[in-house]
Backbone as CSV, one residue per row, in Angstrom:
resi,resn,N_x,N_y,N_z,CA_x,CA_y,CA_z,C_x,C_y,C_z
1,UNK,0.821,-1.193,0.000,0.000,0.000,0.000,0.868,1.261,0.000
2,UNK,1.864,1.289,0.870,2.730,2.466,0.947,3.561,2.609,-0.322
3,UNK,4.047,1.484,-0.879,4.853,1.566,-2.097,4.000,2.028,-3.281
4,UNK,2.713,1.656,-3.319,1.826,2.133,-4.376,1.632,3.641,-4.274
5,UNK,1.476,4.145,-3.041,1.288,5.580,-2.855,2.538,6.346,-3.257
6,UNK,3.718,5.801,-2.943,4.963,6.454,-3.331,5.096,6.458,-4.849
7,UNK,4.759,5.335,-5.496,4.821,5.258,-6.949,3.859,6.231,-7.613
8,UNK,2.645,6.328,-7.102,1.669,7.271,-7.656,2.124,8.707,-7.451
9,UNK,2.688,9.003,-6.303,3.173,10.363,-6.043,4.304,10.721,-6.988
10,UNK,5.209,9.785,-7.220,6.325,10.042,-8.132,5.820,10.232,-9.558
11,UNK,4.819,9.468,-9.958,4.259,9.602,-11.294,3.607,10.966,-11.462
12,UNK,2.861,11.412,-10.477,2.224,12.725,-10.533,3.281,13.830,-10.566
13,UNK,4.334,13.684,-9.769,5.422,14.658,-9.775,6.085,14.710,-11.153
14,UNK,6.280,13.548,-11.769,6.904,13.490,-13.077,6.025,14.189,-14.121
15,UNK,4.726,13.960,-14.098,3.832,14.627,-15.043,3.801,16.133,-14.809
16,UNK,3.816,16.546,-13.551,3.835,17.970,-13.227,5.107,18.619,-13.751
17,UNK,6.221,17.943,-13.603,7.501,18.478,-14.067,7.496,18.592,-15.593
18,UNK,6.902,17.608,-16.265,6.833,17.661,-17.719,5.975,18.833,-18.186
19,UNK,4.861,19.085,-17.526,4.013,20.219,-17.882,4.714,21.547,-17.623
20,UNK,5.439,21.653,-16.505,6.196,22.873,-16.215,7.255,23.122,-17.270
21,UNK,7.937,22.049,-17.683,8.978,22.172,-18.694,8.386,22.619,-20.028
22,UNK,7.273,22.035,-20.424,6.622,22.407,-21.674,6.164,23.859,-21.638
23,UNK,5.575,24.274,-20.523,5.127,25.660,-20.371,6.312,26.620,-20.444
24,UNK,7.417,26.281,-19.805,8.604,27.142,-19.829,9.178,27.250,-21.230
25,UNK,9.170,26.139,-21.964,9.710,26.166,-23.323,8.860,27.019,-24.255
26,UNK,7.570,27.078,-23.996,6.695,27.886,-24.844,6.943,29.375,-24.645
27,UNK,7.362,29.766,-23.457,7.508,31.185,-23.147,8.934,31.697,-23.261
28,UNK,9.903,30.838,-23.257,11.286,31.275,-23.338,11.946,30.641,-24.550
29,UNK,12.917,31.332,-25.099,13.552,30.863,-26.322,15.032,30.578,-26.111
30,UNK,15.355,29.850,-25.070,16.750,29.503,-24.867,16.851,28.114,-24.273
31,UNK,18.001,27.524,-24.438,18.234,26.180,-23.896,18.464,26.225,-22.394
32,UNK,18.554,27.428,-21.812,18.754,27.516,-20.361,17.564,26.936,-19.614
33,UNK,16.377,26.968,-20.225,15.200,26.363,-19.609,15.424,24.867,-19.449
34,UNK,15.948,24.245,-20.486,16.192,22.807,-20.418,17.316,22.479,-19.439
35,UNK,18.288,23.361,-19.349,19.370,23.113,-18.414,18.885,23.197,-16.975
36,UNK,17.985,24.155,-16.704,17.523,24.321,-15.331,16.327,23.431,-15.000
37,UNK,15.391,23.275,-15.937,14.193,22.490,-15.677,14.244,21.104,-16.292
38,UNK,14.905,20.975,-17.432,14.913,19.702,-18.147,15.751,18.635,-17.492
39,UNK,16.896,19.013,-16.968,17.779,18.020,-16.358,17.135,17.343,-15.154
40,UNK,16.509,18.096,-14.239,15.818,17.391,-13.146,14.710,16.474,-13.645
41,UNK,14.000,16.905,-14.693,12.951,16.061,-15.253,13.544,14.769,-15.815
42,UNK,14.633,14.886,-16.566,15.276,13.709,-17.156,15.745,12.766,-16.071
43,UNK,16.361,13.312,-15.045,16.834,12.467,-13.955,15.681,11.831,-13.187
44,UNK,14.599,12.579,-12.998,13.421,12.019,-12.340,12.824,10.896,-13.169
45,UNK,12.742,11.113,-14.462,12.204,10.107,-15.356,13.061,8.844,-15.351
46,UNK,14.372,9.027,-15.389,15.270,7.876,-15.392,15.218,7.105,-14.083
47,UNK,15.076,7.811,-12.997,15.092,7.138,-11.704,13.743,6.550,-11.321
48,UNK,12.670,6.995,-11.990,11.324,6.546,-11.623,11.218,5.028,-11.639
49,UNK,11.470,4.429,-12.785,11.364,2.970,-12.887,12.488,2.300,-12.122
50,UNK,13.685,2.818,-12.287,14.832,2.151,-11.664,14.737,2.134,-10.144
51,UNK,14.419,3.266,-9.531,14.393,3.333,-8.074,13.262,2.506,-7.487
52,UNK,12.058,2.703,-8.018,10.916,2.054,-7.397,10.896,0.554,-7.627
53,UNK,11.369,0.115,-8.796,11.433,-1.324,-8.987,12.637,-1.914,-8.267
54,UNK,13.708,-1.146,-8.123,14.839,-1.621,-7.310,14.408,-1.761,-5.856
55,UNK,13.580,-0.844,-5.411,13.073,-0.894,-4.044,12.250,-2.160,-3.824
56,UNK,11.451,-2.522,-4.822,10.592,-3.687,-4.695,11.317,-4.998,-4.996
57,UNK,12.236,-4.980,-5.956,12.863,-6.211,-6.423,14.302,-6.390,-5.975
58,UNK,14.991,-5.319,-5.737,16.422,-5.372,-5.486,17.168,-4.986,-6.756
59,UNK,18.342,-4.368,-6.626,19.034,-3.824,-7.802,19.510,-4.881,-8.806
60,UNK,20.031,-5.995,-8.335,20.545,-7.004,-9.258,19.405,-7.651,-10.051
61,UNK,18.349,-7.981,-9.371,17.198,-8.573,-10.045,16.578,-7.575,-11.027
62,UNK,16.574,-6.300,-10.644,16.049,-5.257,-11.536,16.887,-5.163,-12.801
63,UNK,18.200,-5.153,-12.680,19.060,-5.074,-13.864,18.852,-6.275,-14.772
64,UNK,18.704,-7.453,-14.186,18.438,-8.640,-15.000,17.083,-8.520,-15.699
65,UNK,16.087,-8.012,-14.973,14.743,-7.880,-15.548,14.717,-6.832,-16.663
66,UNK,15.529,-5.783,-16.543,15.548,-4.734,-17.560,15.980,-5.265,-18.914
67,UNK,16.861,-6.238,-18.911,17.414,-6.728,-20.164,16.851,-8.079,-20.577
68,UNK,15.698,-8.454,-20.023,14.986,-9.625,-20.510,14.469,-9.302,-21.909
69,UNK,14.300,-10.327,-22.751,13.895,-10.068,-24.143,12.620,-9.232,-24.297
70,UNK,11.632,-9.403,-23.422,10.387,-8.644,-23.591,10.518,-7.187,-23.168
71,UNK,11.578,-6.834,-22.448,11.788,-5.449,-22.012,13.005,-4.805,-22.656
72,UNK,13.743,-5.545,-23.442,15.016,-5.067,-23.977,14.839,-3.839,-24.860
73,UNK,13.882,-3.869,-25.759,13.709,-2.736,-26.676,13.326,-1.472,-25.908
74,UNK,12.393,-1.587,-24.976,11.982,-0.418,-24.186,13.151,0.116,-23.357
75,UNK,13.956,-0.776,-22.802,15.115,-0.351,-22.002,16.127,0.386,-22.857
76,UNK,16.438,-0.177,-24.013,17.434,0.445,-24.900,16.932,1.794,-25.408
77,UNK,15.663,1.866,-25.806,15.104,3.130,-26.294,15.135,4.187,-25.196
78,UNK,14.757,3.797,-23.990,14.742,4.763,-22.885,16.152,5.268,-22.580
79,UNK,17.116,4.373,-22.466,18.488,4.789,-22.163,19.080,5.619,-23.303
80,UNK,18.794,5.234,-24.538,19.274,5.988,-25.688,18.667,7.390,-25.717
81,UNK,17.366,7.476,-25.462,16.706,8.795,-25.441,17.205,9.645,-24.274
82,UNK,17.524,9.023,-23.166,18.097,9.754,-22.036,19.424,10.399,-22.433
83,UNK,20.280,9.642,-23.078,21.576,10.166,-23.528,21.370,11.233,-24.595
84,UNK,20.463,10.974,-25.544,20.215,11.955,-26.605,19.580,13.239,-26.077
85,UNK,18.772,13.135,-25.038,18.203,14.341,-24.422,19.310,15.209,-23.846
86,UNK,20.221,14.583,-23.130,21.330,15.342,-22.550,22.217,15.939,-23.638
87,UNK,22.442,15.196,-24.723,23.230,15.732,-25.841,22.506,16.907,-26.501
88,UNK,21.198,16.778,-26.694,20.429,17.847,-27.321,20.461,19.123,-26.494
89,UNK,20.475,18.976,-25.176,20.486,20.157,-24.309,21.880,20.763,-24.220
90,UNK,22.859,19.954,-23.902,24.179,20.495,-23.573,25.131,20.611,-24.764
91,UNK,25.020,19.747,-25.756,25.953,19.789,-26.875,25.363,20.487,-28.098
92,UNK,24.130,20.123,-28.456,23.542,20.639,-29.684,22.701,21.881,-29.456
93,UNK,22.286,22.146,-28.234,21.476,23.323,-27.890,20.179,23.384,-28.699
94,UNK,19.505,22.233,-28.829,18.254,22.120,-29.587,17.126,21.745,-28.630
95,UNK,16.300,22.724,-28.257,15.274,22.471,-27.244,14.114,21.640,-27.763
96,UNK,13.746,21.794,-29.028,12.642,21.010,-29.582,13.038,19.539,-29.654
97,UNK,14.259,19.300,-30.062,14.767,17.928,-30.117,14.833,17.312,-28.723
98,UNK,15.226,18.110,-27.750,15.276,17.623,-26.374,13.881,17.267,-25.871
99,UNK,12.893,18.084,-26.213,11.517,17.778,-25.810,11.027,16.499,-26.479
100,UNK,11.376,16.320,-27.734,10.997,15.092,-28.443,11.592,13.868,-27.739
101,UNK,12.849,13.968,-27.349,13.491,12.849,-26.654,12.876,12.623,-25.272
102,UNK,12.455,13.685,-24.606,11.775,13.525,-23.307,10.456,12.782,-23.475
103,UNK,9.715,13.114,-24.515,8.448,12.430,-24.775,8.707,10.966,-25.114
104,UNK,9.735,10.709,-25.928,10.075,9.323,-26.276,10.516,8.534,-25.042
105,UNK,11.229,9.188,-24.132,11.605,8.536,-22.875,10.366,8.141,-22.090
106,UNK,9.430,9.055,-21.999,8.205,8.791,-21.260,7.442,7.618,-21.872
107,UNK,7.344,7.595,-23.194,6.649,6.503,-23.865,7.381,5.174,-23.675
108,UNK,8.691,5.198,-23.755,9.469,3.971,-23.555,9.323,3.456,-22.127
109,UNK,9.311,4.360,-21.156,9.163,3.925,-19.775,7.743,3.428,-19.513
110,UNK,6.773,4.007,-20.178,5.404,3.512,-20.045,5.307,2.101,-20.620
111,UNK,5.897,1.892,-21.793,5.885,0.567,-22.406,6.636,-0.445,-21.536
112,UNK,7.746,0.003,-20.967,8.516,-0.844,-20.056,7.671,-1.225,-18.834
113,UNK,6.998,-0.258,-18.260,6.179,-0.506,-17.070,5.015,-1.439,-17.378
114,UNK,4.447,-1.309,-18.565,3.339,-2.181,-18.951,3.763,-3.639,-19.070
115,UNK,5.055,-3.877,-19.249,5.526,-5.260,-19.383,5.400,-6.024,-18.071
116,UNK,5.261,-5.324,-16.960,5.105,-5.985,-15.658,3.646,-6.346,-15.361
117,UNK,2.713,-5.817,-16.123,1.288,-6.090,-15.903,0.856,-7.122,-16.944
118,UNK,0.343,-8.258,-16.506,-0.055,-9.291,-17.473,-1.086,-8.775,-18.481
119,UNK,-0.805,-9.010,-19.727,-1.685,-8.668,-20.862,-1.906,-7.160,-21.041
120,UNK,-1.170,-6.322,-20.350,-1.356,-4.867,-20.481,-0.917,-4.375,-21.852
121,UNK,0.217,-4.873,-22.328,0.683,-4.443,-23.646,-0.307,-4.855,-24.734
122,UNK,-0.835,-6.057,-24.622,-1.821,-6.518,-25.605,-3.059,-5.634,-25.583
123,UNK,-3.489,-5.241,-24.390,-4.666,-4.379,-24.269,-4.406,-3.011,-24.893
124,UNK,-3.230,-2.454,-24.681,-2.890,-1.148,-25.260,-2.831,-1.243,-26.778
125,UNK,-2.226,-2.303,-27.282,-2.139,-2.485,-28.734,-3.542,-2.613,-29.330
126,UNK,-4.411,-3.397,-28.690,-5.785,-3.554,-29.194,-6.548,-2.229,-29.131
127,UNK,-6.328,-1.467,-28.079,-7.017,-0.172,-27.930,-6.608,0.781,-29.042
128,UNK,-5.300,0.903,-29.282,-4.845,1.805,-30.329,-5.208,1.285,-31.723
129,UNK,-5.214,-0.036,-31.887,-5.611,-0.612,-33.182,-7.068,-0.292,-33.484
130,UNK,-7.920,-0.412,-32.478,-9.335,-0.105,-32.714,-9.561,1.379,-32.910
131,UNK,-8.753,2.221,-32.274,-8.894,3.666,-32.483,-8.439,4.088,-33.878
132,UNK,-7.415,3.425,-34.381,-6.871,3.791,-35.692,-7.605,3.131,-36.848
133,UNK,-8.371,2.093,-36.550,-9.070,1.358,-37.639,-10.352,2.040,-38.045
């Protein structure tokens, strides 16, 4: 019960941070917004799954679970987007690209999280298939 409340609180905090970052990017035209607001968001996003599942499973078991075949693509995409977000902010100074990578990170972590719920990925695929058909 307590771990569910902590997970929900972290998820709400992550969504709030994403909305603040998007709002800041709309009003300011510099990469300093991403440096000040984006980096904490990226770190929060990266630690969300890792910390809470490490808390529940243990770090070694979590690392093994991250690279299981059904989670491998989501893990690689998330880690790659994390690195590309930091490159977009600090090396390339491209805020739109950084936002795109933040959104891709969020989607990859959502897909990763759905892999722990039985039949959740199938349900999401069926839902989007019926919406697009």
